[in-house]
CSV table of C-alpha atoms in Angstrom, one decimal:
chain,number,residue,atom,x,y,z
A,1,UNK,CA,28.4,145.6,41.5
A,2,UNK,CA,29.2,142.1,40.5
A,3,UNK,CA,32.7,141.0,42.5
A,4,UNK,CA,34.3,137.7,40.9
A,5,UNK,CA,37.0,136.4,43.8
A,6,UNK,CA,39.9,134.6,41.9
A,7,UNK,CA,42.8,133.0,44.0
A,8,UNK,CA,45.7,132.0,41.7
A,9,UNK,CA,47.6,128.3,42.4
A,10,UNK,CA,50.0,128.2,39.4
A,11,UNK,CA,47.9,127.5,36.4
A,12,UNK,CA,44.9,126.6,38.2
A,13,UNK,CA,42.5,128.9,39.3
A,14,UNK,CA,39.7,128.4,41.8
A,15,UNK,CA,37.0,130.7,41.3
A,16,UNK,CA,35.2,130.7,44.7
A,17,UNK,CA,32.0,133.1,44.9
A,18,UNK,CA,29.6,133.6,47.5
A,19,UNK,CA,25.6,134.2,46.5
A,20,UNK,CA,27.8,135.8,43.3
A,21,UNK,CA,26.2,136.2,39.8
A,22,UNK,CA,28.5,135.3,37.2
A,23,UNK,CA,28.7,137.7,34.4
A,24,UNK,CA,27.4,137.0,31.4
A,25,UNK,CA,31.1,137.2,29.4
A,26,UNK,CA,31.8,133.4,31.2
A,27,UNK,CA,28.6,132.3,29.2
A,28,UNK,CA,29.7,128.6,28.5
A,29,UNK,CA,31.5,128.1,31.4
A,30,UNK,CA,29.1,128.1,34.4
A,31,UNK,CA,26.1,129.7,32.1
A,32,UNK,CA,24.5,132.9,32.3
A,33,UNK,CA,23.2,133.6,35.5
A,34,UNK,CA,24.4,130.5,37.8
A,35,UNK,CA,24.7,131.5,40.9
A,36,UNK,CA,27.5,129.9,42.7
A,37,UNK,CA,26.6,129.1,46.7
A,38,UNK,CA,29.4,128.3,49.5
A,39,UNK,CA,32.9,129.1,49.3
A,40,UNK,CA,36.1,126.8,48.2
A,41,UNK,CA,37.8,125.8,51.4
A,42,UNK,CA,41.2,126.4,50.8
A,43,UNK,CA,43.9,123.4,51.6
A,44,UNK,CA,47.5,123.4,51.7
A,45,UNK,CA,48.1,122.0,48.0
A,46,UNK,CA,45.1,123.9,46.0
A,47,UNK,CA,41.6,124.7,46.3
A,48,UNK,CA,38.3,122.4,47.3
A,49,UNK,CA,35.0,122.7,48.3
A,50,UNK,CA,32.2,124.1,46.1
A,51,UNK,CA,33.7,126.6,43.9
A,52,UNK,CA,34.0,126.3,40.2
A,53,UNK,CA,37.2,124.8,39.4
A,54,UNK,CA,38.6,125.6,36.0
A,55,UNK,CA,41.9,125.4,34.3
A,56,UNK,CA,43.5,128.6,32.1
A,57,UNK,CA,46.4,129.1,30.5
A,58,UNK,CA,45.7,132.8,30.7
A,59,UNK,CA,42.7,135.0,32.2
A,60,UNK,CA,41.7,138.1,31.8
A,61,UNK,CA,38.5,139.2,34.3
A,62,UNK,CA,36.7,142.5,33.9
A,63,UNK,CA,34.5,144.5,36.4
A,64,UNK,CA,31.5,145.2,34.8
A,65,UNK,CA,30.6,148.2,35.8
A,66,UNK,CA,33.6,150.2,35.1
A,67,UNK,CA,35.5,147.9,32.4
A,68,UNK,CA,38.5,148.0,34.6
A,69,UNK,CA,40.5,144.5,34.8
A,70,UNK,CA,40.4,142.7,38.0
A,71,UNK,CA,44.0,140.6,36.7
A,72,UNK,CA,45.9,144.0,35.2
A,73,UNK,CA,48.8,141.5,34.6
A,74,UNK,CA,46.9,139.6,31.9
A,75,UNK,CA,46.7,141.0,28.5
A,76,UNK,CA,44.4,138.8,27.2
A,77,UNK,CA,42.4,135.4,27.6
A,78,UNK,CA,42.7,132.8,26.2
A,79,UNK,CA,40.0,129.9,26.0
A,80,UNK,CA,38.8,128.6,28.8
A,81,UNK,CA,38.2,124.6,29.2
A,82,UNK,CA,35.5,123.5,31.9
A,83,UNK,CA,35.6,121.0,34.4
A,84,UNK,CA,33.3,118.4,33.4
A,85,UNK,CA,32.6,117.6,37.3
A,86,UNK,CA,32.7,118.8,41.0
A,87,UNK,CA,35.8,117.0,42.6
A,88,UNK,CA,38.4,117.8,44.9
A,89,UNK,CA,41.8,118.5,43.0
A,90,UNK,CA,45.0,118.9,44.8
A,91,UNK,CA,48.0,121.6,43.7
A,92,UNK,CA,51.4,122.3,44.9
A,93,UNK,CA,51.2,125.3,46.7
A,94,UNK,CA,53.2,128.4,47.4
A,95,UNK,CA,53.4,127.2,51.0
A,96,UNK,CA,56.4,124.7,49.8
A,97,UNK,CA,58.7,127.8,49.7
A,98,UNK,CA,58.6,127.8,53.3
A,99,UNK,CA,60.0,124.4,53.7
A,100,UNK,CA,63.4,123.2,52.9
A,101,UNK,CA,63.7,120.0,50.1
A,102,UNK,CA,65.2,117.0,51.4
A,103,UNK,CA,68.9,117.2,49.6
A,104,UNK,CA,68.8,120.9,51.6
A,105,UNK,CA,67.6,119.0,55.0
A,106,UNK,CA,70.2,116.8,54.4
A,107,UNK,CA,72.9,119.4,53.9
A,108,UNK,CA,71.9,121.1,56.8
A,109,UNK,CA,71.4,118.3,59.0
A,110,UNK,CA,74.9,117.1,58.2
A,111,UNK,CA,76.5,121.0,58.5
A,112,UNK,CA,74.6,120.9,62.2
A,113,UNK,CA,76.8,117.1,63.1
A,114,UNK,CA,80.0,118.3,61.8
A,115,UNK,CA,79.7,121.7,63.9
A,116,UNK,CA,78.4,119.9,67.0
A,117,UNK,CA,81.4,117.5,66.7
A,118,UNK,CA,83.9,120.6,66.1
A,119,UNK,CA,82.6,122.5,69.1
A,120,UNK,CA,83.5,119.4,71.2
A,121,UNK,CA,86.8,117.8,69.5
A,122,UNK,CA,88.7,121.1,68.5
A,123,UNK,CA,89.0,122.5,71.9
A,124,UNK,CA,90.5,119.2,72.9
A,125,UNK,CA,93.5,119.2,70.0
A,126,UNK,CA,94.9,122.4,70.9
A,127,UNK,CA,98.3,122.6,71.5
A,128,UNK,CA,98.8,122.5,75.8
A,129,UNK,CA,101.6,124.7,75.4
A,130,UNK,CA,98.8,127.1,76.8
A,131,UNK,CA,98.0,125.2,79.8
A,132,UNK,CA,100.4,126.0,83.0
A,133,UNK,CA,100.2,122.4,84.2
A,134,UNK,CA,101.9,121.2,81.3
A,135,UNK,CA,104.4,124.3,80.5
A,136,UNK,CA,107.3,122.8,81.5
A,137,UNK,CA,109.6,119.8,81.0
A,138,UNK,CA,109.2,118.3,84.5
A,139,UNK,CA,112.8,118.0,84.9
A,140,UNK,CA,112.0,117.1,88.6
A,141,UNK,CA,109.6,114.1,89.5
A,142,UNK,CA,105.7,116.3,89.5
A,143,UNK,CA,105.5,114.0,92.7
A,144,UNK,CA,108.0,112.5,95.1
A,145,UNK,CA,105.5,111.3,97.6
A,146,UNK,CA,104.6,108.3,95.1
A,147,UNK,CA,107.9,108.1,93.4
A,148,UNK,CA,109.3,107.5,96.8
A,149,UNK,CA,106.2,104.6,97.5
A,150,UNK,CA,107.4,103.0,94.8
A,151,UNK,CA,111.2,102.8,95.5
A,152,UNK,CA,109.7,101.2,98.5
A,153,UNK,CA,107.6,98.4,97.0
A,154,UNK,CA,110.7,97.3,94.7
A,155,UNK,CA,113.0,97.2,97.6
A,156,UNK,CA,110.5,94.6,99.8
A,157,UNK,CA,111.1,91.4,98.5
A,158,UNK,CA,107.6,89.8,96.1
A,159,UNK,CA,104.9,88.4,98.0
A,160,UNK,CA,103.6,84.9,96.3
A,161,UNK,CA,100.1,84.9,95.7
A,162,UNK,CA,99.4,88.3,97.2
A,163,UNK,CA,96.8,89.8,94.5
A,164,UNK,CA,94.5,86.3,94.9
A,165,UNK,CA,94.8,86.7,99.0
A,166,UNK,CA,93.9,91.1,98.8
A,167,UNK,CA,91.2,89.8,95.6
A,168,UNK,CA,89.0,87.3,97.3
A,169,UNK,CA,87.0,89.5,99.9
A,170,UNK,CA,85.6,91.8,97.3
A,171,UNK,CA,82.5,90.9,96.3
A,172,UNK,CA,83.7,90.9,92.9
A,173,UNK,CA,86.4,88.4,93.1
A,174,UNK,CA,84.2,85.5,91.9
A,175,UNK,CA,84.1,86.1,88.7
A,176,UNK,CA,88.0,87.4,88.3
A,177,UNK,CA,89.7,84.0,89.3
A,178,UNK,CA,90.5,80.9,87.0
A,179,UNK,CA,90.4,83.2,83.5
A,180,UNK,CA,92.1,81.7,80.5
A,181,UNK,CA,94.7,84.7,79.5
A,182,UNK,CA,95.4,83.1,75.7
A,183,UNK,CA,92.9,81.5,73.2
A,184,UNK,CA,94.5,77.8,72.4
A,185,UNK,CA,92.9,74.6,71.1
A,186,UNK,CA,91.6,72.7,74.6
A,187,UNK,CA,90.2,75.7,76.1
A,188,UNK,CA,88.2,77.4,73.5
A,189,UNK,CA,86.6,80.9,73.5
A,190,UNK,CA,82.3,81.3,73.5
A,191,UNK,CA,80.7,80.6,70.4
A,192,UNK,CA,77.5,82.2,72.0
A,193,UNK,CA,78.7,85.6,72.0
A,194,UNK,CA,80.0,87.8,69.0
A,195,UNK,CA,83.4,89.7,69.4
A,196,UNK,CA,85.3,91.1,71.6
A,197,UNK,CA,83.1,89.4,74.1
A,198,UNK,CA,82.9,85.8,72.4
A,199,UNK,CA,84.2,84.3,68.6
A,200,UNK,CA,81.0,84.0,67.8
A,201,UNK,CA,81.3,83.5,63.6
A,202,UNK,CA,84.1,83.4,63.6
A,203,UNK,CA,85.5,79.4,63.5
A,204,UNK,CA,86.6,79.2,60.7
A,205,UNK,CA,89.1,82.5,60.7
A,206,UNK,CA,90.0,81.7,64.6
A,207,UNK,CA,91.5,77.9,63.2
A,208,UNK,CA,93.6,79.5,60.4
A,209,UNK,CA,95.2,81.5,62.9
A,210,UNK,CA,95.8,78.9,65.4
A,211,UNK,CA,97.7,76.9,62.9
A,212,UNK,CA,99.8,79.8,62.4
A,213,UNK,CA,100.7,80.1,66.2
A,214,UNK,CA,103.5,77.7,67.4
A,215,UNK,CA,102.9,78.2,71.1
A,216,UNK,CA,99.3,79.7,71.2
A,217,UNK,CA,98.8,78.8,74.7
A,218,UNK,CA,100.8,80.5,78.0
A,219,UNK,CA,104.2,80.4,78.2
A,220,UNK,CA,106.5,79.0,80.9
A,221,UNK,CA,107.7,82.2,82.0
A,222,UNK,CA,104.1,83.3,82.6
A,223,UNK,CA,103.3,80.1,84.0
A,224,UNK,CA,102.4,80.5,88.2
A,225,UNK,CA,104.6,77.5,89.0
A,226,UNK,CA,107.8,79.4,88.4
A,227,UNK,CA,109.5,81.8,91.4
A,228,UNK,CA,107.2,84.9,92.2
A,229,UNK,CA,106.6,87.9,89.8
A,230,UNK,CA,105.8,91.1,90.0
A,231,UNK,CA,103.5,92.4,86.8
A,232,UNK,CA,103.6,96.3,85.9
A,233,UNK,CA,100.1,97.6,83.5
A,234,UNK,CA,101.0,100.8,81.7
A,235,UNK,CA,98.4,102.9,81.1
A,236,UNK,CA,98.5,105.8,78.6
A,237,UNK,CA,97.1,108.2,81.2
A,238,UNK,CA,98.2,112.0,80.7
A,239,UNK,CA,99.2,111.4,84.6
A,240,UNK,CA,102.2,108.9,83.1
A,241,UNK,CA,103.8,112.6,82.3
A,242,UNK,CA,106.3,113.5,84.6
A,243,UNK,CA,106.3,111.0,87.0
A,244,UNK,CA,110.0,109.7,86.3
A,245,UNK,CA,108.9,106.3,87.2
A,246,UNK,CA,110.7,104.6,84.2
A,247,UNK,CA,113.5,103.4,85.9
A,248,UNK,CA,111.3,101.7,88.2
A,249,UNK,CA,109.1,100.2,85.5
A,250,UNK,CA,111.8,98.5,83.9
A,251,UNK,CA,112.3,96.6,86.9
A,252,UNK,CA,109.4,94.7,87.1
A,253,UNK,CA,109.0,91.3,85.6
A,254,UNK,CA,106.5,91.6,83.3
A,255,UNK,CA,105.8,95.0,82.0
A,256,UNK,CA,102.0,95.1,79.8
A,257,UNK,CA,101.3,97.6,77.3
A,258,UNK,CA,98.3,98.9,75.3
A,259,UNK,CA,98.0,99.2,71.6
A,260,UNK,CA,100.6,102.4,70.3
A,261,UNK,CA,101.7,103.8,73.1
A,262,UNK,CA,105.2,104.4,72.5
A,263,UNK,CA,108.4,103.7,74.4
A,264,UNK,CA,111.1,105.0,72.3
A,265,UNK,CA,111.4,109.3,73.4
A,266,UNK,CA,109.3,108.4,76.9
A,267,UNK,CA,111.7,106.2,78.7
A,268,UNK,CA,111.9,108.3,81.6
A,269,UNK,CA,108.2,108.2,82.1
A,270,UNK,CA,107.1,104.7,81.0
A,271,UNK,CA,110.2,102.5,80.9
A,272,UNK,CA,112.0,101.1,78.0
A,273,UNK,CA,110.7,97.3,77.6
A,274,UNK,CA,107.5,95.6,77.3
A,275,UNK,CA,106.7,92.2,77.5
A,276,UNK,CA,103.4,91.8,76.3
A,277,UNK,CA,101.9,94.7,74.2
A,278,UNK,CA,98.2,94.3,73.7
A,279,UNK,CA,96.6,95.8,70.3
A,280,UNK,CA,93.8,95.0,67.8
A,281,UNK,CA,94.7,96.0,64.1
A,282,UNK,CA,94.0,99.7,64.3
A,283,UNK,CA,96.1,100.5,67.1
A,284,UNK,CA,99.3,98.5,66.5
A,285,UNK,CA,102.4,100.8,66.5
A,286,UNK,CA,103.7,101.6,62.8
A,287,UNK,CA,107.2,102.3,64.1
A,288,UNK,CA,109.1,99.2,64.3
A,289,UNK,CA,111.2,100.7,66.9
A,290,UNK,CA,108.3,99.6,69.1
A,291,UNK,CA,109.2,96.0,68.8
A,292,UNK,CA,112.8,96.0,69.3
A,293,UNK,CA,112.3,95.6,73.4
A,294,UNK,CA,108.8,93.8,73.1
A,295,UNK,CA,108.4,89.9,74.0
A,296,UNK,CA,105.3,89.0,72.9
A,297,UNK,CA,102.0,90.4,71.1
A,298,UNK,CA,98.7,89.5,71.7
A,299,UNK,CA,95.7,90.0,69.6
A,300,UNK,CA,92.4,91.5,70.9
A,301,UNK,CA,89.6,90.3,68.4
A,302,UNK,CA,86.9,92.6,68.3
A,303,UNK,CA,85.6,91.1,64.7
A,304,UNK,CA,87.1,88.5,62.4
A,305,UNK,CA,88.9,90.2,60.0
A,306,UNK,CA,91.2,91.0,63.3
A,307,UNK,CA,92.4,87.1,63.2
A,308,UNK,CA,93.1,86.8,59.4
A,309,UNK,CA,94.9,89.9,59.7
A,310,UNK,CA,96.9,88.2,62.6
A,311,UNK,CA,97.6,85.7,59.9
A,312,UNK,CA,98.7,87.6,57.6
A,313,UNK,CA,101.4,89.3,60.0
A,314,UNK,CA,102.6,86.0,61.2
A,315,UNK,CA,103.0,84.0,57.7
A,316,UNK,CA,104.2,88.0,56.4
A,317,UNK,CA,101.4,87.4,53.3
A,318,UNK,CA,99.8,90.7,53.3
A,319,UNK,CA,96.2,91.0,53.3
A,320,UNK,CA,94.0,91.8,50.0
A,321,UNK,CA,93.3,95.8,49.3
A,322,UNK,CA,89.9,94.7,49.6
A,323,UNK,CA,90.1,93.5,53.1
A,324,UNK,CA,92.0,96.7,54.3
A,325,UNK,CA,89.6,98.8,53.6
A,326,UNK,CA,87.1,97.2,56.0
A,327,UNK,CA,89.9,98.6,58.7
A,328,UNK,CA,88.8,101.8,60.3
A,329,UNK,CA,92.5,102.9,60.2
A,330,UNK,CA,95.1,101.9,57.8
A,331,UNK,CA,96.9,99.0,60.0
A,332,UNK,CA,100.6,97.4,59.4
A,333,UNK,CA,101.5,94.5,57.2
A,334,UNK,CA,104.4,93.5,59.0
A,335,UNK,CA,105.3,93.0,62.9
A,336,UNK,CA,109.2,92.1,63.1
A,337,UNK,CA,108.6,89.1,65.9
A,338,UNK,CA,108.9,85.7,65.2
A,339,UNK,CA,105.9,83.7,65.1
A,340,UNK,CA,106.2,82.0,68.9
A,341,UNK,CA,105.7,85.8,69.9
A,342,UNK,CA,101.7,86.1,69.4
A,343,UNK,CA,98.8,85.3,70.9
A,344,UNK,CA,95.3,85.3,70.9
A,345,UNK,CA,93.5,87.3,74.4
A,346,UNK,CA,90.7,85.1,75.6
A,347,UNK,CA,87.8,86.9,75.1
A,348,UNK,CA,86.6,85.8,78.6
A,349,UNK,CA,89.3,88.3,79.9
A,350,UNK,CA,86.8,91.0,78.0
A,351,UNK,CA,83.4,89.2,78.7
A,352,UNK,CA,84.6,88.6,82.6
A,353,UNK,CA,86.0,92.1,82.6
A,354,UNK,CA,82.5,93.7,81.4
A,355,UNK,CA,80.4,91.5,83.6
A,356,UNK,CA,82.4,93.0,86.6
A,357,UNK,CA,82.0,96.4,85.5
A,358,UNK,CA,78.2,95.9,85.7
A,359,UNK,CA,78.1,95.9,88.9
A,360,UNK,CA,79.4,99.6,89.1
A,361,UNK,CA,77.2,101.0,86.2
A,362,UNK,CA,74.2,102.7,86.2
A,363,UNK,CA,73.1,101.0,82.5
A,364,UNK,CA,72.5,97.6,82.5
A,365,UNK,CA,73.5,95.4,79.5
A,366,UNK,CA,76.9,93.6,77.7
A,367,UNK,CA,79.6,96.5,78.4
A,368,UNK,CA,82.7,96.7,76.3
A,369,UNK,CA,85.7,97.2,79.0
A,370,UNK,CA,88.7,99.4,77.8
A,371,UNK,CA,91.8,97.4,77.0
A,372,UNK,CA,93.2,99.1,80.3
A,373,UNK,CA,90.6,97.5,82.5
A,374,UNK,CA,91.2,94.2,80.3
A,375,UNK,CA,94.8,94.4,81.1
A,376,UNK,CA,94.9,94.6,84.8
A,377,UNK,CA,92.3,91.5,85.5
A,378,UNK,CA,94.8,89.5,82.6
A,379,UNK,CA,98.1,90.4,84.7
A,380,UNK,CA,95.6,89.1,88.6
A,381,UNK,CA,96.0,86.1,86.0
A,382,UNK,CA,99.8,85.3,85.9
A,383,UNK,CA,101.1,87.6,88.6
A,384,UNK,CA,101.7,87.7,92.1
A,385,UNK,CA,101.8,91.1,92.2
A,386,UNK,CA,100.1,93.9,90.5
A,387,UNK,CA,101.2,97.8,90.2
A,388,UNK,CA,99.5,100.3,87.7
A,389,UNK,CA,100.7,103.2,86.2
A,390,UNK,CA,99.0,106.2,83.8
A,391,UNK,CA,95.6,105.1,84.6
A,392,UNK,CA,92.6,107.5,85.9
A,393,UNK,CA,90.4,109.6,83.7
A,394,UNK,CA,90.7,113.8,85.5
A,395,UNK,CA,87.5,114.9,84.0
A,396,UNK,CA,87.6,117.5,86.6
A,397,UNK,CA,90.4,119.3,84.4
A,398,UNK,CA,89.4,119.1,80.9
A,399,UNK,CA,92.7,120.9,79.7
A,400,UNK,CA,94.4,118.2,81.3
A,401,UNK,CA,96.8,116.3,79.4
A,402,UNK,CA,94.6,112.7,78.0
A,403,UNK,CA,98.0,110.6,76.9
A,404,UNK,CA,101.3,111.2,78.0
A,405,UNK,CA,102.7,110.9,74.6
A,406,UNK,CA,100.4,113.7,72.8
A,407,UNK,CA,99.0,116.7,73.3
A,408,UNK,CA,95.2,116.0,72.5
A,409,UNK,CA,92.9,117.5,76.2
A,410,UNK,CA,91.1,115.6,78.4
A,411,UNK,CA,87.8,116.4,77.2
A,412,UNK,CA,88.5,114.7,74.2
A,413,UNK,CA,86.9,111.5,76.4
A,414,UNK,CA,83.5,113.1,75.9
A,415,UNK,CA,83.0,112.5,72.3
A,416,UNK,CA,83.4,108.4,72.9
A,417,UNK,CA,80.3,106.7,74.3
A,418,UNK,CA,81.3,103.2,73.9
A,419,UNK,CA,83.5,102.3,77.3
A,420,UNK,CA,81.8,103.5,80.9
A,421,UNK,CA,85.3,105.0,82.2
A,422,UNK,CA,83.5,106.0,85.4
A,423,UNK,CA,82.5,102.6,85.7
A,424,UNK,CA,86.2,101.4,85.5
A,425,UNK,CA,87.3,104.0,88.0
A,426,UNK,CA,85.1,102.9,90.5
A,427,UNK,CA,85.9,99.4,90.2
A,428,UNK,CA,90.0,99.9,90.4
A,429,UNK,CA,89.5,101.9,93.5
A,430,UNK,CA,87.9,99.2,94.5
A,431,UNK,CA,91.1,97.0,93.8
A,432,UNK,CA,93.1,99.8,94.9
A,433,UNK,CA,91.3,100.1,98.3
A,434,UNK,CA,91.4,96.5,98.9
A,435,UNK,CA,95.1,96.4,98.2
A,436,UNK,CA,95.0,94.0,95.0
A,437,UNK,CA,97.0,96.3,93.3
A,438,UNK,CA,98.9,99.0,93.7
A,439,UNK,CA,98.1,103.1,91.8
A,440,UNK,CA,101.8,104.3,91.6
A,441,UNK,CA,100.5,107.7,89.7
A,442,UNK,CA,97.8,108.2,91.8
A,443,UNK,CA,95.1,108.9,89.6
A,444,UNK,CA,92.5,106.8,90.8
């Protein structure tokens, strides 16, 4: 009995026979009684090796011993046409149905982010209505041990020059003395470093908003030389909840803020004045409320659309529809501050900030301080004496409150991986421990 071994790729078939005589029907095609040695080695995409390789529209094969067709599905045949030559031709194969195209490995890929993202971010939003810490108003002070330490610092008289005397043992001291706080003409930022840490590219958008500054430089009332101040950083710690320190904040000097956090509905917490609020574009309060009690803002650059924006505020021509949309966040065309009321950060507050933190990470390279770290080595700057409140990162208790204004959990922190927060911790311990500042929340 004559066996013919056919092995169908789509429309080409690869006719693979071992010490097999041909019947005589395929006359024409390999000729009567060719005998066809070795067998077709079978790739992936379609069939090589020594077999006779022909191409059919249809076939129809018969045994011919018993007349009964080896392809029943075939009807009839049509004509063959012969492969002129032995070569090596390569099919798609039915193995592709047991791969995924790229638009669906792209779909899936991006379904597998999105849910990875969810499973950490969604948690983190719910409502802490649920959470006992949080389930009630605090009408009483969470903590009267440190409300009561700090009645007693504001009822000592200020100490001149105290942060700089607590500062200079720590072996990080060096490079947190003699900082420029504000960008102004005869002391001007790195070119050799892109922002936040340096201008870097950006000359030509840092001199347009100089010449819309009046006073870009420090102020007299932040100026050393005057009588002795004390400085207050507000953090947006979840810790800031509850603590009823806002009478005492409002007694400080100079009170600094970060980017949105709000005053107006929080005065019992954080106070009800600021006098320098520190923001880039995408986090300046939208609420003009915010500015009624607010002396000055100052502009952290982190890339130089920040500064024409700047510009725009100040000389109140808003900026093109083109330039907003290389904002990650829709930002505010108008601050209601006169123009003597901004300033530029120094970058080297950010660069010196980062170099410091260095020393506590375990990754070496340029770091990119929060604006919280940033704030408290800018007030060692101009104050005398330094107290923080709302700072400290409880990644202990991931249902933990992150902000004291909103709701969103702790372990919303895990998502960012651009600031080293345990990095930051260790070094204001350090400041803490050495008694350069003082941690009224107790947080740290």
């Amino acid at each position: 009995m004559t066996t013919l071994v056919c092995r169908v790729y789509n429309r080409v078939f690869c006719i693979a026979c071992v010490s097999t005589k041909v019947p005589d029907s395929y006359t024409g095609l390999l000729g009567t009684g060719n005998v066809v040695h070795g067998c077709s080695r079978l790739y992936q995409a379609g069939c090589t090796g020594t077999g006779a390789m022909v191409t059919l529209n249809r076939l129809s094969v018969e045994d011919p011993d018993d007349g009964s067709p080896l392809l029943p599905e075939a009807a009839e045949a049509a004509i063959p046409t012969p492969v002129s030559h032995w070569k090596r031709v390569v099919t798609k194969t039915d193995s592709r149905e047991f791969f995924l195209s790229r638009n669906e490995n792209l779909a899936l890929s991006l379904v597998l982010l999105i849910g990875g993202y969810s499973a950490v971010l969604i948690p983190a939003y719910f409502h802490l209505d649920q959470v006992a810490t949080f389930s009630d108003d605090y009408k009483h002070p969470k903590d009267l041990a440190l409300l009561n330490q700090s009645a007693a610092l504001l009822s000592d008289p200020c100490q001149p020059r105290w942060c700089l005397n607590h500062l200079k043992p720590l072996s990080c001291s060096a490079g947190l003395l003699d900082i420029p706080v504000f960008v102004q003409q005869d002391r001007p930022a790195s070119w050799d470093l892109s922002p936040p840490l340096g201008l870097q590219g950006s000359e030509e958008h840092l001199a347009l908003a100089l010449s819309s500054l009046p006073e870009p430089g420090l102020p007299p009332s932040l100026r050393r030389e005057g009588s002795c101040r004390r400085c207050m950083v507000v953090g947006n710690g979840g810790v800031l909840y509850g603590s009823h320190l806002g009478s005492h904040i409002d007694q400080y000097d100079i009170i600094i803020r970060l980017n949105n956090a709000p005053v107006p509905g929080f005065e019992r917490d954080a106070g009800s004045r600021t006098t320098i609020r520190l923001i880039y574009p995408e986090g300046a309060p939208h609420s003009q409320n915010e500015y009624k009690k607010t002396t000055m803002v100052a502009l952290v650059v982190f890339k130089s659309l920040d500064l024409d924006w700047l510009t725009s505020v100040i000389t109140k021509q808003p900026l093109s529809l083109w330039s907003k949309m290389w904002f990650w966040r829709e930002v505010v065309d108008d601050i209601p501050l006169r123009p003597e009321n901004f300033r530029i950060l120094h970058p080297e507050i950010i660069h010196k900030t980062g170099q410091v933190l260095q020393k506590y990470a375990l990754k070496q390279g340029n770091m990119v301080p929060t604006l919280g770290a940033s704030a408290v080595v800018m007030a060692l700057q101009i104050c005398d004496q330094v107290s923080l409140a709302g700072f400290g990162y409880d990644m202990q208790h991931p249902e933990a409150r992150l902000h004291y204004y909103e709701t969103i959990r702790m372990d919303a922190m895990k998502a960012q991986v651009v600031h080293d927060v345990n990095a930051e911790k260790l070094f204001l311990r350090d400041l803490v421990a050495a008694g350069a500042v003082t941690d009224l929340t107790g947080a740290l």
